[in-house]
Tab-separated table of C-alpha atoms and ligand atoms in Angstrom:
chain	number	residue	atom	x	y	z
A	1	MET	CA	-15.874	5.798	-19.968
A	2	LYS	CA	-12.568	4.235	-21.004
A	3	THR	CA	-9.410	6.264	-20.507
A	4	ALA	CA	-5.933	6.143	-22.015
A	5	LEU	CA	-3.010	8.147	-20.631
A	6	ILE	CA	-0.379	9.788	-22.796
A	7	ILE	CA	2.510	11.056	-20.694
A	8	LEU	CA	4.954	13.390	-22.410
A	9	ALA	CA	8.473	12.810	-21.168
A	10	ALA	CA	10.775	13.396	-24.118
A	11	GLY	CA	12.160	16.811	-23.208
A	12	LYS	CA	15.820	17.278	-22.440
A	13	GLY	CA	15.505	19.243	-19.235
A	14	THR	CA	18.667	21.203	-20.059
A	15	ARG	CA	18.336	23.363	-16.966
A	16	MET	CA	18.592	20.340	-14.663
A	17	ASN	CA	22.248	20.082	-15.757
A	18	SER	CA	22.131	16.310	-15.285
A	19	ASP	CA	22.943	12.971	-16.903
A	20	LEU	CA	19.640	11.681	-15.536
A	21	PRO	CA	16.569	12.494	-17.670
A	22	LYS	CA	14.578	15.236	-15.983
A	23	VAL	CA	11.464	13.103	-15.402
A	24	LEU	CA	13.505	10.544	-13.415
A	25	HIS	CA	14.649	13.010	-10.773
A	26	PRO	CA	12.968	11.978	-7.522
A	27	ILE	CA	10.480	13.866	-5.412
A	28	ALA	CA	9.565	12.244	-2.095
A	29	GLY	CA	11.707	9.228	-2.975
A	30	GLU	CA	10.220	8.501	-6.403
A	31	PRO	CA	10.838	9.734	-9.955
A	32	MET	CA	8.483	12.595	-10.825
A	33	LEU	CA	7.320	10.505	-13.797
A	34	ILE	CA	5.951	7.913	-11.349
A	35	HIS	CA	4.011	10.624	-9.494
A	36	ALA	CA	2.353	11.580	-12.798
A	37	LEU	CA	1.594	7.925	-13.608
A	38	GLU	CA	0.138	7.370	-10.136
A	39	ALA	CA	-2.204	10.363	-10.455
A	40	GLY	CA	-3.422	8.938	-13.777
A	41	ALA	CA	-3.589	5.367	-12.435
A	42	LEU	CA	-6.524	6.275	-10.189
A	43	LEU	CA	-8.607	6.709	-13.376
A	44	GLU	CA	-7.900	3.026	-14.090
A	45	PRO	CA	-6.643	3.683	-17.619
A	46	GLU	CA	-7.088	0.913	-20.151
A	47	ARG	CA	-3.780	1.852	-21.775
A	48	SER	CA	-0.894	4.120	-20.844
A	49	VAL	CA	1.765	5.431	-23.200
A	50	VAL	CA	4.931	7.223	-22.134
A	51	VAL	CA	6.550	9.329	-24.864
A	52	ALA	CA	10.302	9.213	-24.203
A	53	GLY	CA	13.121	10.992	-26.028
A	54	HIS	CA	16.176	12.201	-24.158
A	55	GLY	CA	17.479	9.328	-22.039
A	56	ALA	CA	14.769	7.081	-23.542
A	57	ASP	CA	16.425	3.853	-22.335
A	58	MET	CA	16.503	5.009	-18.742
A	59	VAL	CA	12.933	6.317	-18.987
A	60	ARG	CA	11.816	2.981	-20.457
A	61	ASP	CA	13.513	0.988	-17.666
A	62	ALA	CA	11.961	3.131	-14.930
A	63	THR	CA	8.520	2.972	-16.547
A	64	LEU	CA	8.536	-0.805	-17.008
A	65	ALA	CA	9.882	-1.327	-13.486
A	66	TYR	CA	6.781	0.544	-12.298
A	67	ASP	CA	4.345	-1.244	-14.642
A	68	MET	CA	5.220	-3.737	-17.375
A	69	ALA	CA	1.936	-3.001	-19.189
A	70	ILE	CA	2.812	0.602	-20.031
A	71	LYS	CA	3.913	1.222	-23.616
A	72	VAL	CA	6.970	3.399	-24.063
A	73	VAL	CA	7.336	5.052	-27.468
A	74	GLU	CA	10.220	7.169	-28.656
A	75	GLN	CA	10.108	10.685	-30.025
A	76	SER	CA	13.595	10.946	-31.460
A	77	GLU	CA	13.300	14.623	-32.411
A	78	GLN	CA	11.390	17.004	-30.138
A	79	LEU	CA	9.311	19.007	-32.608
A	80	GLY	CA	6.672	20.167	-30.129
A	81	THR	CA	3.943	18.900	-27.844
A	82	ALA	CA	1.531	17.984	-30.691
A	83	HIS	CA	4.295	16.024	-32.416
A	84	ALA	CA	5.005	14.274	-29.090
A	85	VAL	CA	1.363	13.217	-28.691
A	86	ALA	CA	1.318	11.989	-32.314
A	87	GLN	CA	3.980	9.402	-31.340
A	88	ALA	CA	1.361	7.625	-29.227
A	89	ARG	CA	-0.968	7.058	-32.175
A	90	ASP	CA	0.094	3.467	-32.986
A	91	ALA	CA	0.116	2.449	-29.334
A	92	LEU	CA	-3.510	3.624	-29.085
A	93	SER	CA	-4.776	2.127	-32.347
A	94	GLY	CA	-8.077	0.376	-31.780
A	95	PHE	CA	-8.616	2.237	-28.522
A	96	ASP	CA	-12.028	3.881	-28.263
A	97	GLY	CA	-12.341	6.349	-25.399
A	98	THR	CA	-10.840	9.410	-23.769
A	99	ALA	CA	-7.185	10.253	-24.231
A	100	LEU	CA	-5.688	12.266	-21.396
A	101	VAL	CA	-2.370	14.042	-21.985
A	102	LEU	CA	-0.188	14.420	-18.886
A	103	TYR	CA	3.410	15.570	-18.394
A	104	GLY	CA	6.252	13.631	-16.812
A	105	ASP	CA	7.621	16.827	-15.260
A	106	THR	CA	4.306	17.881	-13.688
A	107	PRO	CA	3.938	15.509	-10.743
A	108	PHE	CA	1.261	17.060	-8.529
A	109	ILE	CA	-1.983	16.957	-10.530
A	110	ARG	CA	-4.638	15.518	-8.199
A	111	PRO	CA	-6.769	12.592	-9.362
A	112	GLU	CA	-9.867	14.646	-8.385
A	113	THR	CA	-8.809	17.288	-10.898
A	114	LEU	CA	-8.539	14.665	-13.633
A	115	GLU	CA	-11.977	13.356	-12.682
A	116	ALA	CA	-13.397	16.890	-13.003
A	117	MET	CA	-11.929	17.014	-16.515
A	118	GLN	CA	-13.602	13.709	-17.376
A	119	THR	CA	-16.916	15.058	-16.134
A	120	ALA	CA	-16.557	18.224	-18.222
A	121	LEU	CA	-15.835	16.054	-21.240
A	122	SER	CA	-19.366	14.660	-21.193
A	123	ALA	CA	-20.578	18.092	-22.414
A	124	ASN	CA	-17.510	19.160	-24.438
A	125	ASP	CA	-15.272	17.795	-27.166
A	126	VAL	CA	-12.013	19.147	-25.758
A	127	VAL	CA	-11.228	19.902	-22.099
A	128	VAL	CA	-8.090	21.776	-21.029
A	129	LEU	CA	-6.790	22.151	-17.498
A	130	GLY	CA	-6.117	25.779	-16.624
A	131	PHE	CA	-5.149	27.746	-13.545
A	132	GLU	CA	-5.256	31.327	-12.362
A	133	SER	CA	-1.714	32.530	-11.940
A	134	ALA	CA	-0.530	35.488	-9.892
A	135	ASP	CA	2.586	35.557	-12.063
A	136	PRO	CA	1.609	34.097	-15.454
A	137	ALA	CA	5.134	34.618	-16.823
A	138	ARG	CA	5.632	32.644	-20.031
A	139	TYR	CA	2.684	30.233	-19.813
A	140	GLY	CA	0.236	29.798	-22.675
A	141	ARG	CA	-2.970	31.802	-22.073
A	142	LEU	CA	-6.528	30.500	-22.289
A	143	VAL	CA	-8.703	32.795	-24.383
A	144	MET	CA	-12.252	32.244	-23.092
A	145	ASP	CA	-15.550	33.170	-24.690
A	146	GLY	CA	-18.011	32.776	-21.825
A	147	GLN	CA	-17.873	29.115	-20.753
A	148	GLN	CA	-16.277	28.126	-24.041
A	149	LEU	CA	-12.538	28.039	-24.571
A	150	ASP	CA	-11.872	29.815	-27.855
A	151	ARG	CA	-8.182	29.051	-28.289
A	152	ILE	CA	-4.862	28.897	-26.484
A	153	VAL	CA	-2.176	31.367	-27.346
A	154	GLU	CA	1.449	30.757	-26.469
A	155	TYR	CA	3.231	33.605	-24.716
A	156	LYS	CA	5.654	34.088	-27.595
A	157	ASP	CA	2.793	34.450	-30.056
A	158	ALA	CA	0.492	36.505	-27.830
A	159	SER	CA	-0.473	40.138	-28.328
A	160	ASP	CA	0.029	42.625	-25.461
A	161	ASP	CA	-3.699	42.348	-24.739
A	162	GLU	CA	-3.584	38.544	-24.608
A	163	ARG	CA	-0.592	38.678	-22.277
A	164	THR	CA	-2.748	40.431	-19.666
A	165	ILE	CA	-4.874	37.244	-19.369
A	166	THR	CA	-4.123	35.486	-16.079
A	167	LEU	CA	-5.867	32.186	-16.873
A	168	CYS	CA	-2.987	29.934	-17.929
A	169	ASN	CA	-2.590	26.613	-19.701
A	170	SER	CA	-1.302	23.698	-17.608
A	171	GLY	CA	-0.822	21.617	-20.752
A	172	VAL	CA	-3.117	18.814	-19.538
A	173	VAL	CA	-5.769	17.990	-22.153
A	174	ALA	CA	-8.615	15.455	-22.387
A	175	CYS	CA	-10.290	14.562	-25.657
A	176	ASN	CA	-11.702	11.558	-27.482
A	177	SER	CA	-8.689	9.642	-28.735
A	178	ASP	CA	-9.676	9.492	-32.437
A	179	LEU	CA	-10.609	13.174	-32.424
A	180	LEU	CA	-7.315	14.079	-30.735
A	181	PHE	CA	-5.195	12.428	-33.437
A	182	ASP	CA	-7.472	13.857	-36.121
A	183	LEU	CA	-6.986	17.400	-34.783
A	184	ILE	CA	-3.247	16.875	-34.395
A	185	ASP	CA	-3.025	15.988	-38.098
A	186	ALA	CA	-4.156	19.541	-38.828
A	187	VAL	CA	-1.584	21.224	-36.533
A	188	ASP	CA	1.235	23.078	-38.329
A	189	ASN	CA	4.351	24.810	-37.046
A	190	ASN	CA	3.731	28.338	-38.318
A	191	ASN	CA	4.492	30.073	-35.023
A	192	ALA	CA	7.212	31.900	-33.149
A	193	SER	CA	8.896	28.640	-32.001
A	194	GLU	CA	8.371	26.707	-35.233
A	195	GLU	CA	6.984	23.886	-33.104
A	196	TYR	CA	3.875	21.740	-33.469
A	197	TYR	CA	1.802	23.073	-30.583
A	198	LEU	CA	-0.681	20.715	-28.923
A	199	THR	CA	-2.452	23.873	-27.773
A	200	ASP	CA	-3.530	24.547	-31.382
A	201	ILE	CA	-6.073	21.714	-31.233
A	202	VAL	CA	-8.462	23.992	-29.311
A	203	GLY	CA	-8.709	26.616	-32.083
A	204	LEU	CA	-8.925	23.833	-34.690
A	205	ALA	CA	-11.771	22.133	-32.822
A	206	ARG	CA	-13.704	25.400	-32.488
A	207	ALA	CA	-13.241	26.131	-36.198
A	208	ARG	CA	-14.958	22.797	-36.878
A	209	GLY	CA	-17.907	23.815	-34.723
A	210	LEU	CA	-16.844	21.571	-31.828
A	211	SER	CA	-16.925	22.703	-28.205
A	212	ALA	CA	-14.028	23.233	-25.823
A	213	THR	CA	-13.817	24.331	-22.222
A	214	ALA	CA	-11.383	24.740	-19.351
A	215	VAL	CA	-11.441	23.130	-15.939
A	216	THR	CA	-9.334	24.944	-13.349
A	217	CYS	CA	-7.204	23.792	-10.447
A	218	ASP	CA	-4.830	25.292	-7.892
A	219	GLU	CA	-1.654	26.664	-9.396
A	220	TRP	CA	0.573	24.410	-7.288
A	221	GLU	CA	-0.945	21.269	-8.863
A	222	THR	CA	0.368	22.312	-12.258
A	223	MET	CA	3.854	23.058	-10.967
A	224	GLY	CA	6.345	21.930	-13.613
A	225	ILE	CA	9.963	21.230	-12.751
A	226	ASN	CA	12.735	22.559	-14.955
A	227	SER	CA	15.695	23.143	-12.654
A	228	ARG	CA	17.249	21.815	-9.453
A	229	SER	CA	15.940	24.791	-7.528
A	230	GLU	CA	12.411	24.083	-8.770
A	231	LEU	CA	12.975	20.436	-7.812
A	232	ALA	CA	13.943	21.526	-4.300
A	233	ARG	CA	10.877	23.781	-4.098
A	234	ALA	CA	8.635	20.957	-5.324
A	235	GLU	CA	10.100	18.639	-2.676
A	236	ALA	CA	9.491	21.244	0.047
A	237	GLU	CA	5.941	21.781	-1.202
A	238	PHE	CA	5.268	18.034	-1.273
A	239	GLN	CA	6.673	17.555	2.232
A	240	SER	CA	4.697	20.362	3.830
A	241	ARG	CA	1.456	19.084	2.290
A	242	ALA	CA	2.161	15.472	3.277
A	243	ARG	CA	2.981	16.476	6.878
A	244	ALA	CA	-0.187	18.563	7.089
A	245	ALA	CA	-2.219	15.599	5.800
A	246	LEU	CA	-0.751	13.315	8.506
A	247	LEU	CA	-1.513	15.817	11.261
A	248	GLU	CA	-5.042	16.047	9.900
A	249	ASP	CA	-5.278	12.235	10.015
A	250	GLY	CA	-4.418	12.132	13.717
A	251	VAL	CA	-0.679	11.426	13.627
A	252	THR	CA	1.478	13.369	16.091
A	253	LEU	CA	4.616	14.890	14.590
A	254	THR	CA	6.575	16.572	17.381
A	255	SER	CA	8.553	18.643	14.913
A	256	PRO	CA	6.774	18.272	11.555
A	257	GLU	CA	9.311	20.208	9.506
A	258	THR	CA	12.056	17.684	10.394
A	259	VAL	CA	10.110	14.582	9.277
A	260	PHE	CA	10.554	13.522	5.631
A	261	LEU	CA	7.911	11.424	3.923
A	262	ALA	CA	7.687	9.407	0.712
A	263	ARG	CA	4.856	9.573	-1.815
A	264	ASP	CA	3.343	6.370	-0.434
A	265	THR	CA	4.025	6.693	3.303
A	266	VAL	CA	1.075	5.435	5.378
A	267	ILE	CA	0.945	6.175	9.120
A	268	GLY	CA	-1.958	5.229	11.375
A	269	ARG	CA	-3.844	7.389	13.835
A	270	ASP	CA	-2.282	8.107	17.234
A	271	THR	CA	1.169	7.124	16.111
A	272	LEU	CA	3.866	9.442	17.414
A	273	VAL	CA	6.747	10.440	15.182
A	274	GLU	CA	9.562	12.235	16.991
A	275	PRO	CA	11.911	14.731	15.328
A	276	ASN	CA	14.284	13.931	12.473
A	277	VAL	CA	12.749	10.770	11.083
A	278	VAL	CA	13.091	9.844	7.390
A	279	PHE	CA	10.568	7.644	5.599
A	280	GLY	CA	11.762	6.153	2.311
A	281	PRO	CA	9.366	4.477	-0.144
A	282	GLY	CA	7.094	1.617	0.876
A	283	VAL	CA	6.560	2.211	4.597
A	284	THR	CA	3.344	1.464	6.454
A	285	VAL	CA	3.045	2.149	10.165
A	286	GLU	CA	-0.086	1.069	12.003
A	287	SER	CA	-1.929	3.008	14.691
A	288	GLY	CA	-0.432	3.683	18.074
A	289	ALA	CA	3.213	3.068	17.205
A	290	THR	CA	6.111	5.298	18.248
A	291	ILE	CA	8.910	6.190	15.866
A	292	ARG	CA	11.563	7.831	17.966
A	293	ALA	CA	14.031	10.484	16.884
A	294	PHE	CA	16.642	10.006	14.142
A	295	SER	CA	15.230	6.788	12.724
A	296	HIS	CA	15.308	5.844	9.019
A	297	LEU	CA	12.640	3.542	7.565
A	298	GLU	CA	12.091	2.179	4.054
A	299	GLY	CA	10.150	-0.738	2.564
A	300	CYS	CA	8.949	-1.928	5.972
A	301	HIS	CA	5.843	-2.488	8.037
A	302	VAL	CA	5.487	-1.517	11.696
A	303	SER	CA	2.489	-2.852	13.603
A	304	ARG	CA	0.384	-1.352	16.336
A	305	GLY	CA	2.092	-0.491	19.582
A	306	SER	CA	5.666	-1.051	18.384
A	307	VAL	CA	8.423	1.336	19.432
A	308	ILE	CA	11.238	2.047	16.997
A	309	GLY	CA	14.455	3.932	17.784
A	310	PRO	CA	15.839	6.377	18.623
A	311	TYR	CA	18.493	5.910	15.920
A	312	ALA	CA	16.990	2.766	14.363
A	313	ARG	CA	17.185	1.711	10.744
A	314	LEU	CA	14.464	-0.425	9.179
A	315	ARG	CA	15.328	-1.568	5.665
A	316	PRO	CA	13.237	-3.265	2.960
A	317	GLY	CA	11.497	-6.430	4.102
A	318	ALA	CA	11.468	-5.564	7.798
A	319	GLU	CA	8.075	-6.838	9.020
A	320	LEU	CA	7.365	-6.008	12.633
A	321	ALA	CA	4.386	-7.490	14.458
A	322	GLU	CA	2.602	-5.795	17.336
A	323	HIS	CA	4.467	-4.456	20.371
A	324	VAL	CA	7.928	-5.092	18.969
A	325	ARG	CA	10.800	-3.007	20.317
A	326	ILE	CA	13.669	-1.945	18.087
A	327	GLY	CA	16.148	0.197	19.987
A	328	ASN	CA	19.097	2.436	19.262
A	329	PHE	CA	21.619	1.576	16.546
A	330	VAL	CA	19.706	-1.492	15.417
A	331	GLU	CA	19.438	-2.330	11.711
A	332	VAL	CA	16.741	-4.725	10.483
A	333	LYS	CA	16.541	-5.972	6.885
A	334	ASN	CA	14.337	-8.652	5.309
A	335	ALA	CA	13.287	-10.039	8.663
A	336	GLN	CA	10.008	-10.956	10.320
A	337	ILE	CA	9.901	-10.058	13.975
A	338	ALA	CA	6.992	-11.578	15.869
A	339	GLU	CA	4.838	-10.014	18.531
A	340	GLY	CA	6.541	-8.599	21.583
A	341	ALA	CA	10.104	-9.467	20.506
A	342	LYS	CA	12.855	-7.050	21.543
A	343	VAL	CA	16.039	-6.014	19.774
A	344	ASN	CA	17.031	-3.125	21.933
A	345	HIS	CA	20.662	-2.231	21.335
A	346	LEU	CA	23.383	-2.209	18.675
A	347	SER	CA	22.328	-5.157	16.506
A	348	TYR	CA	22.100	-6.252	12.892
A	349	ILE	CA	19.171	-8.534	12.083
A	350	GLY	CA	19.107	-9.517	8.392
A	351	ASP	CA	17.400	-12.406	6.535
A	352	ALA	CA	15.889	-13.698	9.751
A	353	THR	CA	12.726	-14.678	11.546
A	354	ILE	CA	12.448	-13.900	15.219
A	355	GLY	CA	9.753	-15.590	17.304
A	356	ALA	CA	7.298	-13.954	19.649
A	357	ALA	CA	8.715	-12.425	22.832
A	358	ALA	CA	12.302	-13.401	21.954
A	359	ASN	CA	14.970	-11.151	23.452
A	360	ILE	CA	17.977	-10.324	21.323
A	361	GLY	CA	20.883	-9.123	23.459
A	362	ALA	CA	22.990	-6.048	22.778
A	363	GLY	CA	25.444	-6.338	19.925
A	364	THR	CA	23.942	-9.496	18.418
A	365	ILE	CA	24.597	-9.949	14.708
A	366	THR	CA	23.071	-12.313	12.186
A	367	CYS	CA	26.075	-13.113	9.983
A	368	ASN	CA	23.913	-13.533	6.881
A	369	TYR	CA	26.453	-13.057	4.118
A	370	ASP	CA	29.292	-15.428	3.284
A	371	GLY	CA	30.747	-13.126	0.666
A	372	VAL	CA	28.725	-14.722	-2.122
A	373	MET	CA	25.296	-15.739	-0.844
A	374	LYS	CA	22.803	-14.648	1.802
A	375	HIS	CA	21.590	-17.130	4.425
A	376	GLN	CA	18.681	-17.310	6.873
A	377	THR	CA	18.665	-17.199	10.664
A	378	GLN	CA	15.686	-18.519	12.622
A	379	ILE	CA	15.120	-17.724	16.242
A	380	GLY	CA	12.216	-19.391	18.044
A	381	ALA	CA	9.628	-17.854	20.312
A	382	GLY	CA	10.832	-16.846	23.760
A	383	ALA	CA	14.524	-17.462	22.942
A	384	PHE	CA	17.123	-15.431	24.821
A	385	ILE	CA	20.115	-14.479	22.697
A	386	GLY	CA	23.002	-13.398	24.923
A	387	SER	CA	24.756	-10.116	24.254
A	388	ASN	CA	27.292	-10.097	21.456
A	389	THR	CA	26.175	-13.408	19.944
A	390	MET	CA	27.277	-13.991	16.350
A	391	LEU	CA	24.672	-16.131	14.582
A	392	VAL	CA	26.487	-17.584	11.571
A	393	ALA	CA	23.708	-18.310	9.064
A	394	PRO	CA	22.213	-20.591	7.984
A	395	VAL	CA	21.426	-21.375	11.591
A	396	SER	CA	18.453	-21.758	13.893
A	397	VAL	CA	17.948	-21.306	17.610
A	398	GLY	CA	14.924	-23.204	18.944
A	399	ALA	CA	12.057	-21.822	20.974
A	400	GLY	CA	12.939	-21.067	24.575
A	401	ALA	CA	16.678	-21.663	23.976
A	402	MET	CA	19.521	-19.468	25.236
A	403	THR	CA	22.922	-18.548	23.866
A	404	GLY	CA	25.737	-17.448	26.145
A	405	SER	CA	27.081	-13.928	25.728
A	406	GLY	CA	29.869	-13.682	23.195
A	407	SER	CA	28.998	-16.976	21.540
A	408	VAL	CA	29.687	-17.645	17.896
A	409	ILE	CA	26.805	-19.950	16.991
A	410	THR	CA	27.555	-22.022	13.890
A	411	SER	CA	25.204	-24.980	14.335
A	412	ASP	CA	21.509	-25.252	15.164
A	413	VAL	CA	20.452	-25.001	18.803
A	414	GLU	CA	17.690	-27.299	20.103
A	415	PRO	CA	14.608	-25.768	21.743
A	416	GLU	CA	15.196	-24.992	25.425
A	417	ALA	CA	18.942	-25.762	25.190
A	418	LEU	CA	21.734	-23.441	26.320
A	419	ALA	CA	24.441	-23.028	23.685
A	420	LEU	CA	27.885	-21.778	24.731
A	421	ALA	CA	30.463	-21.230	22.037
A	422	ARG	CA	33.295	-19.176	23.452
A	423	ALA	CA	36.747	-19.739	24.964
A	424	PRO	CA	36.576	-20.903	28.614
A	425	GLN	CA	37.694	-18.355	31.207
A	426	VAL	CA	41.154	-18.830	32.766
A	427	GLU	CA	42.054	-17.134	36.087
A	428	LYS	CA	45.622	-16.555	37.414
A	429	PRO	CA	45.625	-15.341	41.048
A	430	GLY	CA	47.828	-12.267	41.731
A	431	MET	CA	48.934	-12.097	38.130
A	432	ALA	CA	47.419	-8.656	37.461
A	433	ARG	CA	49.390	-7.084	40.327
A	434	LYS	CA	52.637	-8.602	39.037
A	435	MET	CA	51.908	-7.333	35.530
A	436	PHE	CA	51.304	-3.785	36.810
A	437	GLU	CA	54.577	-3.787	38.777
A	438	MET	CA	56.537	-5.056	35.815
A	439	LEU	CA	55.040	-2.501	33.419
A	440	LYS	CA	55.487	0.439	35.822
A	441	ALA	CA	59.156	-0.514	36.346
A	442	LYS	CA	59.680	-0.611	32.604
A	443	LYS	CA	58.147	2.843	32.150
A	444	ALA	CA	60.264	4.363	34.942
A	445	LYS	CA	63.423	2.973	33.332
A	446	GLN	CA	62.457	4.469	29.972
A	447	GLN	CA	61.870	7.921	31.553
A	448	ARG	CA	65.299	7.894	33.277
A	449	GLY	CA	66.961	7.015	30.002
A	450	SER	CA	65.335	9.852	27.975
B	501	UD1	C1	3.587	24.102	-22.692
B	501	UD1	C2	2.320	24.654	-23.338
B	501	UD1	C3	1.940	25.939	-22.625
B	501	UD1	C4	1.754	25.674	-21.141
B	501	UD1	C5	3.003	25.025	-20.539
B	501	UD1	C6	2.735	24.586	-19.137
B	501	UD1	C7	2.443	23.987	-25.687
B	501	UD1	C8	2.706	24.425	-27.068
B	501	UD1	N1	2.585	24.900	-24.724
B	501	UD1	O1	4.601	25.044	-22.946
B	501	UD1	O2	0.748	26.459	-23.176
B	501	UD1	O3	1.454	26.879	-20.465
B	501	UD1	O4	3.365	23.864	-21.301
B	501	UD1	O5	3.923	24.156	-18.544
B	501	UD1	O6	2.074	22.837	-25.498
B	501	UD1	N2	7.673	17.625	-24.747
B	501	UD1	C9	7.930	16.466	-25.435
B	501	UD1	N3	8.238	16.528	-26.750
B	501	UD1	C10	8.291	17.690	-27.425
B	501	UD1	C11	8.027	18.894	-26.715
B	501	UD1	C12	7.710	18.821	-25.382
B	501	UD1	O7	7.895	15.370	-24.862
B	501	UD1	O8	8.565	17.660	-28.640
B	501	UD1	C13	7.342	17.547	-23.311
B	501	UD1	C14	8.402	18.223	-22.470
B	501	UD1	O9	9.349	17.279	-22.019
B	501	UD1	C15	7.589	18.783	-21.322
B	501	UD1	C16	6.223	19.035	-21.932
B	501	UD1	O10	6.162	18.270	-23.105
B	501	UD1	O11	7.423	17.832	-20.309
B	501	UD1	C17	5.959	20.503	-22.206
B	501	UD1	O12	6.895	20.956	-23.146
B	501	UD1	P1	7.596	22.366	-23.043
B	501	UD1	O13	8.485	22.553	-24.193
B	501	UD1	O14	8.161	22.570	-21.685
B	501	UD1	O15	6.334	23.326	-23.240
B	501	UD1	P2	6.189	24.777	-22.709
B	501	UD1	O16	6.910	25.693	-23.615
B	501	UD1	O17	6.474	24.864	-21.277
B	502	CA	CA1	7.539	23.578	-19.618
């Protein structure tokens, strides 16, 4: 069965009090819109359409950065959810299959839930995602008739009796694409909000003798975000679920509540993560690694048996092979570090390759930026870089070579050579004692004078 996604993302999100469109506010390091797209992506949709409105340019940029193939259409006036879906009609012309309506501000719907909706669609014309709510507040209510969904009534339009229903509408709908647009054509705005309600398609379908039903999910999956405090709650909810999933998968988190994960964080079994570690987007850590306290990782890969931190920073493009050691106050960016290499203290390694078992001394810096362009540093296998070496890129140090501490290396070093690039030491016997005497005499004179 072919699927198309329609993601509604035109709303203003007034309560966010923000210049950024609501759907672009991040949860776990990524815009909530991307979470919604990712949930839908697991259905391998043939087409996806994002309906943008407020901040449409920013929404378009973020969508295309995620996937160039997604169509972004604009709903310039927000006349209701049915009107929003209608904007996707042209983008779906010629498409024959299921249309699934999702929401850019509802990031937690599980792919399994969407699959259950698809299954229910084989025996029904319209499938709506509902949930039992302890506090149904102002949600639309699902009016059931046995297994059939009779209609959806919005809170504003509901009778007192209907308001006692606890089965609520999530907004997510699945329906054959042609039928969906056909039903939407019949939706009017004769209701309390004077909006074109997508929810009306259920009653319209039933009036035509078609069938409709509801699939239910956990309330948290349907959590919509309308304010910064809801955003903070959604983040907390995401984090506690992601931590629990890692623990379940055999990862040790010494202090789970202090570890922050991204949507796509992958950590292998028997890895240990100490307290206060932050994972940004795009991190994979293999089995049996140790991420020590107060480290920050994003866009990087850590292989089996490596030890990172405490207080390490791995930035995008850091690729660490097995049994690498990255110690305290070390920053690594866009660098491949081969097996068993060590960068243990106070270093910056950027735009570099470091060979197997090389040792990078404390305070070493790859000077990769000349103020305009970035340049590469290459360090061969088994090289020993003396403490406080400045490697002025582009530069290479051959396999098994050494640099003297404090060297400023500006030209390539041959394999197995020792490079020294620092001022020679000068020694003046007795001079220190004379200096002390002179300085002490000066100070005594000053104190007598004052
Ligand atoms: C909607 C449902 C309600 C359900 C609730 C779940 C309708 C009529 N009601 O109500 O039954 O319980 O969601 O949260 O569908 N949007 C557009 N363009 C528009 C209008 C809305 O893109 O013209 C987008 C909004 O940005 C938002 C979503 O659609 O992401 C839902 O719209 P909203 O106005 O919040 O609907 P609710 O009143 O919450
Ligand atoms: Ca809403």
